[in-house]
Structures are given as structure tokens and as C-alpha cells.
PDB file of C-alpha atoms in Angstrom:
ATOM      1  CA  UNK A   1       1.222  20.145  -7.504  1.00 83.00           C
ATOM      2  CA  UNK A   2       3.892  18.273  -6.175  1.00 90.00           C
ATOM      3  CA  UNK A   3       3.191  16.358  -3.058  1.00 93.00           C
ATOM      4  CA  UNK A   4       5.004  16.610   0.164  1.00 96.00           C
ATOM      5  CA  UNK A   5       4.717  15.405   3.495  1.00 97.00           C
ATOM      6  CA  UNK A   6       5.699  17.046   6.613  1.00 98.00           C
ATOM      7  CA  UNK A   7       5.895  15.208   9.832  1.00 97.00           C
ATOM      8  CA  UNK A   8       6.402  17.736  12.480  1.00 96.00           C
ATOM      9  CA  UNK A   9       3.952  18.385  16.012  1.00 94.00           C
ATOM     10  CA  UNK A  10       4.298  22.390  16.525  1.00 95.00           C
ATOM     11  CA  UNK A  11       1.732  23.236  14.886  1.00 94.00           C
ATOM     12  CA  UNK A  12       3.250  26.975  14.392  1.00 95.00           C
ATOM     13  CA  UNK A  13       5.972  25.793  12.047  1.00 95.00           C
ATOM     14  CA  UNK A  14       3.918  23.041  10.482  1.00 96.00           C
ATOM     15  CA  UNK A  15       1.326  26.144   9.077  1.00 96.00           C
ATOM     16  CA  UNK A  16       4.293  28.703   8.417  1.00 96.00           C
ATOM     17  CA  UNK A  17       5.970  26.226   6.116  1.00 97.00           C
ATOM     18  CA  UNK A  18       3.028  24.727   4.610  1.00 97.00           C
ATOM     19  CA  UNK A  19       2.036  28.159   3.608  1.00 96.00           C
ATOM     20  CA  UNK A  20       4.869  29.378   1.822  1.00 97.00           C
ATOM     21  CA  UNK A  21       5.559  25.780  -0.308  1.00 97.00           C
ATOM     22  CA  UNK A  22       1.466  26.012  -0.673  1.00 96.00           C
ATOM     23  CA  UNK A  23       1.884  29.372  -2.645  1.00 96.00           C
ATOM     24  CA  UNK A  24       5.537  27.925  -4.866  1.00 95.00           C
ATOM     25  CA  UNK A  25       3.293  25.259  -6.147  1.00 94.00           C
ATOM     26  CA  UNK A  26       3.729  22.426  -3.613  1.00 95.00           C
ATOM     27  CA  UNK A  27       0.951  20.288  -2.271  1.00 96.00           C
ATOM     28  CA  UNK A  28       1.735  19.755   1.329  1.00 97.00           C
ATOM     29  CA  UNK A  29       0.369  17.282   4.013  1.00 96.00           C
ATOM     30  CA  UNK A  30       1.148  17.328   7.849  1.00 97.00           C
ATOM     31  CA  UNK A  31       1.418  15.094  10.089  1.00 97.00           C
ATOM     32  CA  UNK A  32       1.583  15.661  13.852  1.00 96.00           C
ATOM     33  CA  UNK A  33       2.828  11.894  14.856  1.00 96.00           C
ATOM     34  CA  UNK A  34       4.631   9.489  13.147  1.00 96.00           C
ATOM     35  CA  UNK A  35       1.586   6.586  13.402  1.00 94.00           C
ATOM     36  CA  UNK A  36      -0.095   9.136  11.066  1.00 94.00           C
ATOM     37  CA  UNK A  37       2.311   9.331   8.820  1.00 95.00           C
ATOM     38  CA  UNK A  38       3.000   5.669   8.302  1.00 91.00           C
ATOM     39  CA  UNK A  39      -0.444   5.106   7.519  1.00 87.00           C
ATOM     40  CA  UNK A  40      -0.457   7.903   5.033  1.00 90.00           C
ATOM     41  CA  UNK A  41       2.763   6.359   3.111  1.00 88.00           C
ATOM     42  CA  UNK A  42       1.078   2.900   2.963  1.00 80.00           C
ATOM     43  CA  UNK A  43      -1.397   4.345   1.239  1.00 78.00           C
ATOM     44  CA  UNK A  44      -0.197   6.990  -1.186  1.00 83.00           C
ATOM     45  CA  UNK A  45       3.798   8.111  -1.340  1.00 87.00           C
ATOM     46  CA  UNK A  46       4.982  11.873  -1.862  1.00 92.00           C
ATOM     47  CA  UNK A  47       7.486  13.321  -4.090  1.00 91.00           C
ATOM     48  CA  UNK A  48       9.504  14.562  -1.274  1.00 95.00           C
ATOM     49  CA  UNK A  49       9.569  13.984   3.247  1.00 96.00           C
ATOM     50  CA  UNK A  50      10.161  16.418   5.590  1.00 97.00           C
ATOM     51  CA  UNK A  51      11.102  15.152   8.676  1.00 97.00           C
ATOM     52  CA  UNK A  52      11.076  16.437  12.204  1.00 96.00           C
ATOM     53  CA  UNK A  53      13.692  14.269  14.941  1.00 93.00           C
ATOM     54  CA  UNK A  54      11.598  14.837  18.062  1.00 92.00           C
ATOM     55  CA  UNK A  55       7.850  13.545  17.731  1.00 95.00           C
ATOM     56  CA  UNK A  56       5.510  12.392  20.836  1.00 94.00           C
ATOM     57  CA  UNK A  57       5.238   9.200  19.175  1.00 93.00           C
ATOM     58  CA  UNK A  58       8.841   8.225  18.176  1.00 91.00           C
ATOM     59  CA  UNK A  59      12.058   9.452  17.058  1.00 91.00           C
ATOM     60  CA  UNK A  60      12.515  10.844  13.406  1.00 92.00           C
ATOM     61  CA  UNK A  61      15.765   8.808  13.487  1.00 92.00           C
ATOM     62  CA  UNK A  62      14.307   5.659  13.614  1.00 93.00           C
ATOM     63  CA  UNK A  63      11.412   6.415  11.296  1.00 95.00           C
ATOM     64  CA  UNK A  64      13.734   7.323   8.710  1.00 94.00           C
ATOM     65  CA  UNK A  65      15.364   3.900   9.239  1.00 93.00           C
ATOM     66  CA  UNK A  66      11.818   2.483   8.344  1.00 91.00           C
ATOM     67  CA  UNK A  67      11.276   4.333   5.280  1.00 91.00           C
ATOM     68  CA  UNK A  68      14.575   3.110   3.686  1.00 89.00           C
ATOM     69  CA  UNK A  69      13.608  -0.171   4.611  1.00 84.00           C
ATOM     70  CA  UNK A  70      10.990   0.372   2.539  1.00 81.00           C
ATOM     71  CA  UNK A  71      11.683   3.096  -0.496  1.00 84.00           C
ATOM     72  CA  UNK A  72      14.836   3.146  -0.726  1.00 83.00           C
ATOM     73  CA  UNK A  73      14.598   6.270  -2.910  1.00 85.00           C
ATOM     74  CA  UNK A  74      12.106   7.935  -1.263  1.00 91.00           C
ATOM     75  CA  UNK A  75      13.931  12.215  -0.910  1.00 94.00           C
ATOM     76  CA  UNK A  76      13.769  12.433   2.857  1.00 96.00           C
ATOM     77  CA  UNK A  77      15.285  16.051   4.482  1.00 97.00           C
ATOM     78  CA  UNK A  78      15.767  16.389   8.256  1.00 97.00           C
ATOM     79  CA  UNK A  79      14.398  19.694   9.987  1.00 95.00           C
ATOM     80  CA  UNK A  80      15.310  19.797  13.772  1.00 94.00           C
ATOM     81  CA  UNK A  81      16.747  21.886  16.572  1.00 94.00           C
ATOM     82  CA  UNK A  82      19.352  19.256  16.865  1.00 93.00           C
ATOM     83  CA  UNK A  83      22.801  21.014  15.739  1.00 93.00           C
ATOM     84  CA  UNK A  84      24.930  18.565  17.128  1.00 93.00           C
ATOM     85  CA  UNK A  85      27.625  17.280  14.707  1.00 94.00           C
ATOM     86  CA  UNK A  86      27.105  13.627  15.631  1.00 93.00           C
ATOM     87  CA  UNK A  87      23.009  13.898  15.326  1.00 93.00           C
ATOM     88  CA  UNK A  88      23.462  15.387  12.043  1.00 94.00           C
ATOM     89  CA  UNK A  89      25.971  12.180  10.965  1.00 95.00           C
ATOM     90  CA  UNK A  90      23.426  10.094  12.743  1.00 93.00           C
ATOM     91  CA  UNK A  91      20.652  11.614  10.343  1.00 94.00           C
ATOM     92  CA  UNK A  92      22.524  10.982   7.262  1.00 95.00           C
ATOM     93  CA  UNK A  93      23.520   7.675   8.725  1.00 94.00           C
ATOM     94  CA  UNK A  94      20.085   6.526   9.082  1.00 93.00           C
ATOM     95  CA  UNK A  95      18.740   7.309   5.752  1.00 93.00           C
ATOM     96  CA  UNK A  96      18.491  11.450   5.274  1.00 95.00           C
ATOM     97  CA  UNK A  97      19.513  13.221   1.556  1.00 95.00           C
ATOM     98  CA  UNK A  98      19.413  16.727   3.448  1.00 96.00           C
ATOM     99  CA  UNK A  99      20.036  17.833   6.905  1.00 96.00           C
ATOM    100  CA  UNK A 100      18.610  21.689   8.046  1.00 96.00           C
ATOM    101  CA  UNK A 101      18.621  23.024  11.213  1.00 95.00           C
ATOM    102  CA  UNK A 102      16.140  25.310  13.162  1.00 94.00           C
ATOM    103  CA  UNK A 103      15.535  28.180  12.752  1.00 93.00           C
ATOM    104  CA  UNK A 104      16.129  28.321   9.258  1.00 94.00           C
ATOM    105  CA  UNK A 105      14.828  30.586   6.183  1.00 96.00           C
ATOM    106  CA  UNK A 106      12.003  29.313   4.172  1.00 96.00           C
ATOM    107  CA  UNK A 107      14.046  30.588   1.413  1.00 96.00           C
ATOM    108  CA  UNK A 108      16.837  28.149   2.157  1.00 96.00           C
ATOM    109  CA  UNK A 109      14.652  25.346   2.725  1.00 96.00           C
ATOM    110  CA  UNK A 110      12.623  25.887  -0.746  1.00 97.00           C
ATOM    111  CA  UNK A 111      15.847  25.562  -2.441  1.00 96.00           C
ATOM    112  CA  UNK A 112      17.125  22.488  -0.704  1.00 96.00           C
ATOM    113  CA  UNK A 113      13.884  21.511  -2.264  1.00 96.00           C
ATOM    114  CA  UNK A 114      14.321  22.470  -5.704  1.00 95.00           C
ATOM    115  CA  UNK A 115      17.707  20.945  -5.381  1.00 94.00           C
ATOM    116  CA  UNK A 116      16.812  17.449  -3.940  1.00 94.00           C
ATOM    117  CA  UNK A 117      13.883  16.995  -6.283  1.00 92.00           C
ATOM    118  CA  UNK A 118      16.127  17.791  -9.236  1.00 90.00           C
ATOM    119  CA  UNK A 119      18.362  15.074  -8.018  1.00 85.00           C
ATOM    120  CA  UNK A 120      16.022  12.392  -7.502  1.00 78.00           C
ATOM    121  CA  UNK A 121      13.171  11.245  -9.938  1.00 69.00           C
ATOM    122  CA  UNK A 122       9.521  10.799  -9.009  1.00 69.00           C
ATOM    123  CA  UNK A 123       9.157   7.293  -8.014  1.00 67.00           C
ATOM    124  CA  UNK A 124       4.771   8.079  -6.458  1.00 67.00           C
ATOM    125  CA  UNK A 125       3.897   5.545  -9.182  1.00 70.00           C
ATOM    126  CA  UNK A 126       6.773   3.351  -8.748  1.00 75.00           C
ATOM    127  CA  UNK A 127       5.992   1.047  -5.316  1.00 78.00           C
ATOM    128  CA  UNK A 128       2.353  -0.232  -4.386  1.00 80.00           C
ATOM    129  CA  UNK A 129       2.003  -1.124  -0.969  1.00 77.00           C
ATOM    130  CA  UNK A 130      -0.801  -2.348   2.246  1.00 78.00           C
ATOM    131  CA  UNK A 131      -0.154  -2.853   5.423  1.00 73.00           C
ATOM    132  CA  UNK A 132       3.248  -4.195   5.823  1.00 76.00           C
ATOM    133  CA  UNK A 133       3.550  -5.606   2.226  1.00 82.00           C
ATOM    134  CA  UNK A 134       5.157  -3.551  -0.679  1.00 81.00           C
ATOM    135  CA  UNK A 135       5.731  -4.186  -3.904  1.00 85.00           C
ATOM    136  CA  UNK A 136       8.374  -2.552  -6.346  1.00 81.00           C
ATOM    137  CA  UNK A 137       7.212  -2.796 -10.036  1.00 81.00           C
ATOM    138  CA  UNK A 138      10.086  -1.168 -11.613  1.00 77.00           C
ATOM    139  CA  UNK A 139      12.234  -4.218 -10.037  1.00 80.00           C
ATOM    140  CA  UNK A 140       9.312  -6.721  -9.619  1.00 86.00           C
ATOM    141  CA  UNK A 141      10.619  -7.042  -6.335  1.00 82.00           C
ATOM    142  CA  UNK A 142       7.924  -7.829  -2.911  1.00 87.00           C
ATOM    143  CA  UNK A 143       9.194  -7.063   0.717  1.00 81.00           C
ATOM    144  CA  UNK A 144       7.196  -7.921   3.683  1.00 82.00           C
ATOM    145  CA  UNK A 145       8.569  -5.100   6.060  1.00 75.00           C
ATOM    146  CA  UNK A 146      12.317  -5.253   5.359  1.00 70.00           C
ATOM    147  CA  UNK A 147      12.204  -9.172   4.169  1.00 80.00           C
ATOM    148  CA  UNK A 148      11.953  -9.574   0.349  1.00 84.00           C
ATOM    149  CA  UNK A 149       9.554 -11.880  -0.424  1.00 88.00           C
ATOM    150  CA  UNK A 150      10.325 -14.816  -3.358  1.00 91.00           C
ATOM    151  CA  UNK A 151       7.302 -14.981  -5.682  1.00 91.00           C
ATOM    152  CA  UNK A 152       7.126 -16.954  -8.578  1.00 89.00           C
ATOM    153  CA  UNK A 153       5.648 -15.081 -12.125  1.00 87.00           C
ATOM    154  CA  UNK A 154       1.477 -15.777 -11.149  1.00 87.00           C
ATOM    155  CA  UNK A 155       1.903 -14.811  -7.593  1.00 87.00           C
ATOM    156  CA  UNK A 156       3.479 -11.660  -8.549  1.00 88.00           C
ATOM    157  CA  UNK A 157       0.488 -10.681 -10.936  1.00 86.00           C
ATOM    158  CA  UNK A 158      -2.352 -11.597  -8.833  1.00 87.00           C
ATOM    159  CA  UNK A 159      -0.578  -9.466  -5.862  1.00 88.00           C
ATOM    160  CA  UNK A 160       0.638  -6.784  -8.210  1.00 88.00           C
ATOM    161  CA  UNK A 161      -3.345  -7.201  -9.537  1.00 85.00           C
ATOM    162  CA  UNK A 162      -4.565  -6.827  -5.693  1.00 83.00           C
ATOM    163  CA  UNK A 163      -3.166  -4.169  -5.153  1.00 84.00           C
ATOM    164  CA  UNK A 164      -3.200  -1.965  -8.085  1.00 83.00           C
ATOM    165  CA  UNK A 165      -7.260  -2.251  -7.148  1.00 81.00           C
ATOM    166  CA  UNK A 166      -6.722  -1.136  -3.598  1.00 77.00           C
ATOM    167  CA  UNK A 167      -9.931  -0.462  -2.022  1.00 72.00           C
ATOM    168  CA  UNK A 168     -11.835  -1.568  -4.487  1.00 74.00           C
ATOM    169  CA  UNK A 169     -13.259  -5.171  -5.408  1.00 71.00           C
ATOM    170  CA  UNK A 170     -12.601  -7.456  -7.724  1.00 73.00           C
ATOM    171  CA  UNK A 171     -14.020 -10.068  -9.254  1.00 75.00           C
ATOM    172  CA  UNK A 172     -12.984 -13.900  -9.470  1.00 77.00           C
ATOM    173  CA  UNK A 173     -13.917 -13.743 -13.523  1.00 78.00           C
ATOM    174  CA  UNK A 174     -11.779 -10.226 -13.261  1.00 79.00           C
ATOM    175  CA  UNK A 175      -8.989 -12.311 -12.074  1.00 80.00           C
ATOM    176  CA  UNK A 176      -9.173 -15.677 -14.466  1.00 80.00           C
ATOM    177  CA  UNK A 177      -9.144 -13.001 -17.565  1.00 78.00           C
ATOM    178  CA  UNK A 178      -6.579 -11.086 -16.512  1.00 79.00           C
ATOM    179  CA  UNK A 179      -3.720 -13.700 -15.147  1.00 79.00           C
ATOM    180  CA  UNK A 180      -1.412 -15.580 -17.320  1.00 73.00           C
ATOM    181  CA  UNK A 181       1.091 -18.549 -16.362  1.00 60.00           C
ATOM    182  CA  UNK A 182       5.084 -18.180 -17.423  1.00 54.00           C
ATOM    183  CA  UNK A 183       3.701 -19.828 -20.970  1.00 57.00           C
ATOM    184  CA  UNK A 184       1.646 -16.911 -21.749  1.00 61.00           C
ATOM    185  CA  UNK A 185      -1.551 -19.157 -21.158  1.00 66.00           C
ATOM    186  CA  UNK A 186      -4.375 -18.030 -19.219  1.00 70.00           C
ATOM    187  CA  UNK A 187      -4.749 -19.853 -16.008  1.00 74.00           C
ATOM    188  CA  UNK A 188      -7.838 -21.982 -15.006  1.00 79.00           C
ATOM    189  CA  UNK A 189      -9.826 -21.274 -12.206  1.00 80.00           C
ATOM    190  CA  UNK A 190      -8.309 -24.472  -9.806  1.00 83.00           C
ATOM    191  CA  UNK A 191      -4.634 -22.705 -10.655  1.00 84.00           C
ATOM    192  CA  UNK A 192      -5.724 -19.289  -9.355  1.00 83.00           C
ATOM    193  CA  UNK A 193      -7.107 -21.038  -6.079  1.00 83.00           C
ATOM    194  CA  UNK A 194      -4.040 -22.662  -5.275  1.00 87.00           C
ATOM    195  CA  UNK A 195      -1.615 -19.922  -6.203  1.00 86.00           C
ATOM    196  CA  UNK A 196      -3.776 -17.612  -4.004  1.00 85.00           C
ATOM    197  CA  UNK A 197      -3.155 -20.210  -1.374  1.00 86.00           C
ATOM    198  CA  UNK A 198       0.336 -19.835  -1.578  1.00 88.00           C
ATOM    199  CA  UNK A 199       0.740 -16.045  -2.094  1.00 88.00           C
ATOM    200  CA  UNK A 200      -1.043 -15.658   1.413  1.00 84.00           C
ATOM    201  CA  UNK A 201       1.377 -18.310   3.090  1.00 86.00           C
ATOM    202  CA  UNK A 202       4.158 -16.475   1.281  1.00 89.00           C
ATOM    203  CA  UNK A 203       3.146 -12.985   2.874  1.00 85.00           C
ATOM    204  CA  UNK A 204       2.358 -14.908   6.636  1.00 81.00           C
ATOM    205  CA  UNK A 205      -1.251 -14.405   5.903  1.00 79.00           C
ATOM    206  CA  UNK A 206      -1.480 -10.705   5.372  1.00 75.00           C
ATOM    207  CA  UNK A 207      -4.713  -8.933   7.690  1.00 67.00           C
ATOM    208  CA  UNK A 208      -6.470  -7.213   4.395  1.00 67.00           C
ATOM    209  CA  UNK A 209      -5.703 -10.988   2.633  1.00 64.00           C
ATOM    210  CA  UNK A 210      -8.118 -12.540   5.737  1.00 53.00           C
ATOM    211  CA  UNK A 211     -10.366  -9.846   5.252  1.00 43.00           C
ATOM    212  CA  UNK A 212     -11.362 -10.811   1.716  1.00 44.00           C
ATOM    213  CA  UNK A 213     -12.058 -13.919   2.643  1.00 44.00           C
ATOM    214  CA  UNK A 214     -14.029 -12.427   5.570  1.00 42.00           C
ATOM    215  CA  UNK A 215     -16.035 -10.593   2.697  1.00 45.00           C
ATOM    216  CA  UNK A 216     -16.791 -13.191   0.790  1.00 47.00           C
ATOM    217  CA  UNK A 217     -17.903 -15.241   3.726  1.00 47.00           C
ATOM    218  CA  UNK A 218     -20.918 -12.942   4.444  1.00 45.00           C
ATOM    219  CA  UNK A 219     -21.655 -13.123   0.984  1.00 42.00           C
ATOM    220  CA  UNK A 220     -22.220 -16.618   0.915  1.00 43.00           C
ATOM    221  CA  UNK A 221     -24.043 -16.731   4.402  1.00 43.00           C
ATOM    222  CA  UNK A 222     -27.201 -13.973   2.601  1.00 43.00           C
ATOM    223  CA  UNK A 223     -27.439 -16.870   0.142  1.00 41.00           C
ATOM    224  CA  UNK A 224     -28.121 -19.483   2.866  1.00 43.00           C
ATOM    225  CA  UNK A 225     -31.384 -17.516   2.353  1.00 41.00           C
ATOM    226  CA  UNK A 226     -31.233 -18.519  -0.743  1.00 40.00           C
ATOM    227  CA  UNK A 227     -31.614 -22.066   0.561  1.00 37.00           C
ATOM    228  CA  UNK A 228     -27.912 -22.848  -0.611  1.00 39.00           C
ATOM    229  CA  UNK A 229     -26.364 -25.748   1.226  1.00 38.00           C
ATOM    230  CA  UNK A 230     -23.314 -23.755   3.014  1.00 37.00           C
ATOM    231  CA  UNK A 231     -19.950 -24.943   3.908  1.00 40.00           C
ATOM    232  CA  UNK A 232     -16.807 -23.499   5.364  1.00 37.00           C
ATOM    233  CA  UNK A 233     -14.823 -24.755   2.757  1.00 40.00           C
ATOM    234  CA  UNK A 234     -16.113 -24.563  -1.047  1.00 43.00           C
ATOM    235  CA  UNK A 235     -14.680 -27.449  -3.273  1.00 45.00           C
ATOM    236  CA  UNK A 236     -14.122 -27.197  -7.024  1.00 45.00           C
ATOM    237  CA  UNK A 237     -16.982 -28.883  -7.445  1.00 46.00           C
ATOM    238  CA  UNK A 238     -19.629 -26.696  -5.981  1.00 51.00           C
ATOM    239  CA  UNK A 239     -18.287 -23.567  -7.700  1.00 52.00           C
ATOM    240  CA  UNK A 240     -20.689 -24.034 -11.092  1.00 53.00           C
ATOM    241  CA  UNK A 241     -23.667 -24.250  -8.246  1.00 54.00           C
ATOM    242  CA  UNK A 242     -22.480 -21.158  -6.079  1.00 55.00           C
ATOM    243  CA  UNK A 243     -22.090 -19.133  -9.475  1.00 55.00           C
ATOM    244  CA  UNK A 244     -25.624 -20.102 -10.879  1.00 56.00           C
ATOM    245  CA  UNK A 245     -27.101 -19.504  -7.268  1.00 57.00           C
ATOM    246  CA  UNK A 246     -25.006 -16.093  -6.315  1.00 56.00           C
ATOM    247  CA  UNK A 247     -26.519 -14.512 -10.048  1.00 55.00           C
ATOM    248  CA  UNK A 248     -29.986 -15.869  -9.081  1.00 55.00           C
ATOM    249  CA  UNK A 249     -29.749 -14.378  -5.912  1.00 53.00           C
ATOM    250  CA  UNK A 250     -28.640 -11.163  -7.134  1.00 54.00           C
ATOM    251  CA  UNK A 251     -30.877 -10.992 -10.324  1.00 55.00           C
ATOM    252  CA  UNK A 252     -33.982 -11.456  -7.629  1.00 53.00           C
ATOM    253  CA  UNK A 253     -32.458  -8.866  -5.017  1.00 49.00           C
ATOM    254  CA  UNK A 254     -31.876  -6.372  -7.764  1.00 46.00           C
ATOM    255  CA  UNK A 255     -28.582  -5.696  -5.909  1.00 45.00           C
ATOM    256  CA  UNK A 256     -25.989  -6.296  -8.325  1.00 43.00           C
ATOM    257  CA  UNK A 257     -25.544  -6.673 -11.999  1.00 40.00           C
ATOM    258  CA  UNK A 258     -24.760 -10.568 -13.307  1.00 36.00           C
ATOM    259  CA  UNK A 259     -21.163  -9.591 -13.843  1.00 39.00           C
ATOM    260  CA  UNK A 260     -20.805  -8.618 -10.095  1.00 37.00           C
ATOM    261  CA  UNK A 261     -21.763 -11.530  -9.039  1.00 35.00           C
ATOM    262  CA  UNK A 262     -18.549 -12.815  -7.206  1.00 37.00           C
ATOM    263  CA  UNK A 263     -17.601  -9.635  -6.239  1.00 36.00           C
ATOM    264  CA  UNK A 264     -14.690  -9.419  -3.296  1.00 39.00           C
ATOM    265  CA  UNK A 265     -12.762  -6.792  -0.925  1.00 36.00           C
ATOM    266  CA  UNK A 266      -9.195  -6.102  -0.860  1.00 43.00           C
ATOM    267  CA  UNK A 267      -6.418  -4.655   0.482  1.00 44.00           C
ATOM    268  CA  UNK A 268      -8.787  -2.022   2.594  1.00 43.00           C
TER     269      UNK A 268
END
């Protein structure tokens, strides 16, 4: 089914057009504010936005300016009471491929639809994106709200590998196996330390960056059980030691398996 999202509060219209795209083969989500629907498009993109202009939270105008800031080919169609020539110039203005005005025929709006879609391709698979950070893969290009961000090859795969796990953790071996410099050599594991360094300075220290290393902190703290000297910094030089100790903790809590041992969140 293809996926839409519809940002619109009266609930009445919201059901009556969900309904009839539900039943042509659509997959429709709605959204009664526009906080809700910014935290949906962080997280997953549609094939297609329907927008209302007047929401409790904000103005459809301006949330349309942030979605081009940010998917530039994202299909976004206006529907809204507002008739006015100049708000309809001010929709297209701001970022809109369609314009339809209330009341209108489900009909009419089905084939705007059709027609849009058959313009545009399907680009769901094409950005990656948390919080305020999104990354283009078909252009390998990074944007930190509407400010591209210069990353050099590595910091583009380790992001790019961040974020294609979303949600999910990853492990520092994961990481080392998977990375490669500009040479086509893997990197070591003092490279991927310091080019994680600079990816979060990069990105002004990214919230769901912090949080990883929030994670991994209480990790280390249950080994203090462990009787394993802790300190807020780990050097190169204790990493063998932390290794050895995190997989004998483990082993003896039955928690984990020995290649989960330096398991991590991020981007939650």
C-alpha cells in the first residue's frame, strides 16, 4: 500500500478521506498537529503529504517550508478552506506540488493523487534521518536542519551506518568490520574513536549521539561489580581489559552472548 500522511485536526474529514484512499489501495496516517507529524517524518517518510493550512499547533505554510528544507522532493498537496488567490501563490511559494480547496470531491482529490505520484518517484528509501540530522544517500549529502553538513568519506559511513540501524544497537566489532578509509582499508579501532569524535562535533553533538554514550556508561558502571577499576574516560590502553572483563561479566550473568559484548544504543 502506498503510504500517505494527512495532517489535518477535524477529525470528520480526516476519517472521510482516509476511508475512501483506504479502500483505492492507499495506506493512510493522520495527524491532528503538526508536532505529530514531524516526529512521524523523522522517523519513517511517505510516498505522498497532505496538508491542512490551519492547525492548533502551527501554520501548514510554514511547515511546508520545513519539509523542503528537508526533502526537497517529498509530493506535498495543500487541502484548505483558504480560496484566496494570494494564499494559494503563497502555498506554492512555500513548497506545495498541488493546491485543492474545501469542499472538494474525493474523486478529484484521488486523481490529483494518481497524477502527482506519477510525476514524482518514490524517494521512502532515499533519505535517513533522527532528530534534526538527515542524510541523503542518493547524493551522499548530510544537513543538520537546513545546514549541509561537510563530512569527509569515514564520517559519512559510520553516520550513514548509525542510522541505517536506527533503534537498534550496534556493536564496536560491528563497526571496525564494517568501515573502510578512502584507501579501501579497514580502519583500526583508535581511527574509529577519533572520527566518532569528530562526526559528533560536526553535527553540534546530536541528543541520540549523547545518549549512546549515556548507554554505554551504565554498562560499564554494572561491571564496577565486576570489580573493574572505572573511569570517565577509557584510554586505548584499557580497551583489551574492558573487552576481556565486559565478556566475563556477561558469560557469568548469562545476559548476553560473547559477540554482544560491547553492545550500544543509537539514534532512539
Amino acid at each position: 500500500m502506498t503510504p500517505i500522511y494527512y495532517i489535518e485536526d477535524d477529525e470528520t474529514i480526516a476519517q472521510l478521506v482516509k476511508e475512501y484512499l483506504v479502500q483505492r489501495g492507499y495506506g493512510v496516517s493522520v495527524f491532528p498537529t503538526i508536532a505529530r507529524a514531524k516526529e512521524a517524518l523523522t522517523t519513517k517518510l511517505p510516498a505522498l503529504l497532505l496538508i491542512d493550512w490551519n492547525m492548533p499547533d502551527g501554520n501548514g505554510s510554514v511547515f511546508c517550508q520545513w519539509i523542503r528544507s528537508r526533502w526537497r522532493e517529498l509530493p506535498v498537496i495543500f487541502l484548505t478552506v483558504r480560496s484566496d488567490a494570494k494564499d494559494i501563490v503563497s502555498g506554492f511559494q512555500n513548497g506545495a506540488d498541488d493546491y485543492v480547496v474545501k469542499p472538494f470531491a474525493l474523486e478529484v482529490l484521488h486523481s490529483r493523487i494518481q497524477a502527482l505520484l506519477r510525476r514524482t518517484r518514490d524517494i521512502t528509501g532515499q533519505y535517513l534521518s533522527c532528530g534534526d540530522i538527515t542524510l541523503n544517500q542518493e547524493k551522499r549529502q548530510v544537513y543538520d536542519k537546513e545546514e549541509e553538513v561537510p563530512l569527509s568519506p569515514l564520517e559519512y559511513q559510520l553516520l550513514l551506518m548509525l542510522l541505517q540501524n536506527k533503534g537498534q544497537t550496534v556493536t564496536r566489532q560491528s563497526l571496525l568490520e564494517r568501515l573502510w578509509d578512502s584507501h579501501g582499508s579497514f580502519v583500526n579501532d583508535n581511527t574509529l574513536t577519533v572520527t566518532m569524535k569528530r562526526l559528533r562535533e560536526k553535527l553540534h553533538q546530536p541528543i541520540w549521539l549523547r545518549r549512546e554514550q549515556e548507554s554505554a556508561g551504565q554498562l560499564y558502571a554494572q561491571l564496577k561489580r565486576g570489580r573493574l577499576l572505572w573511569r570517565s574516560v577509557v584510554t586505548r590502553r584499557y580497551c583489551m581489559r574492558l573487552t576481556i572483563w565486559i565478556k566475563i561479566y556477561c558469560s557469568s550473568r548469562r545476559m548476553m552472548n560473547s559477540d554482544a559484548s560491547c553492545r550500544i544504543w543509537v539514534c532512539r
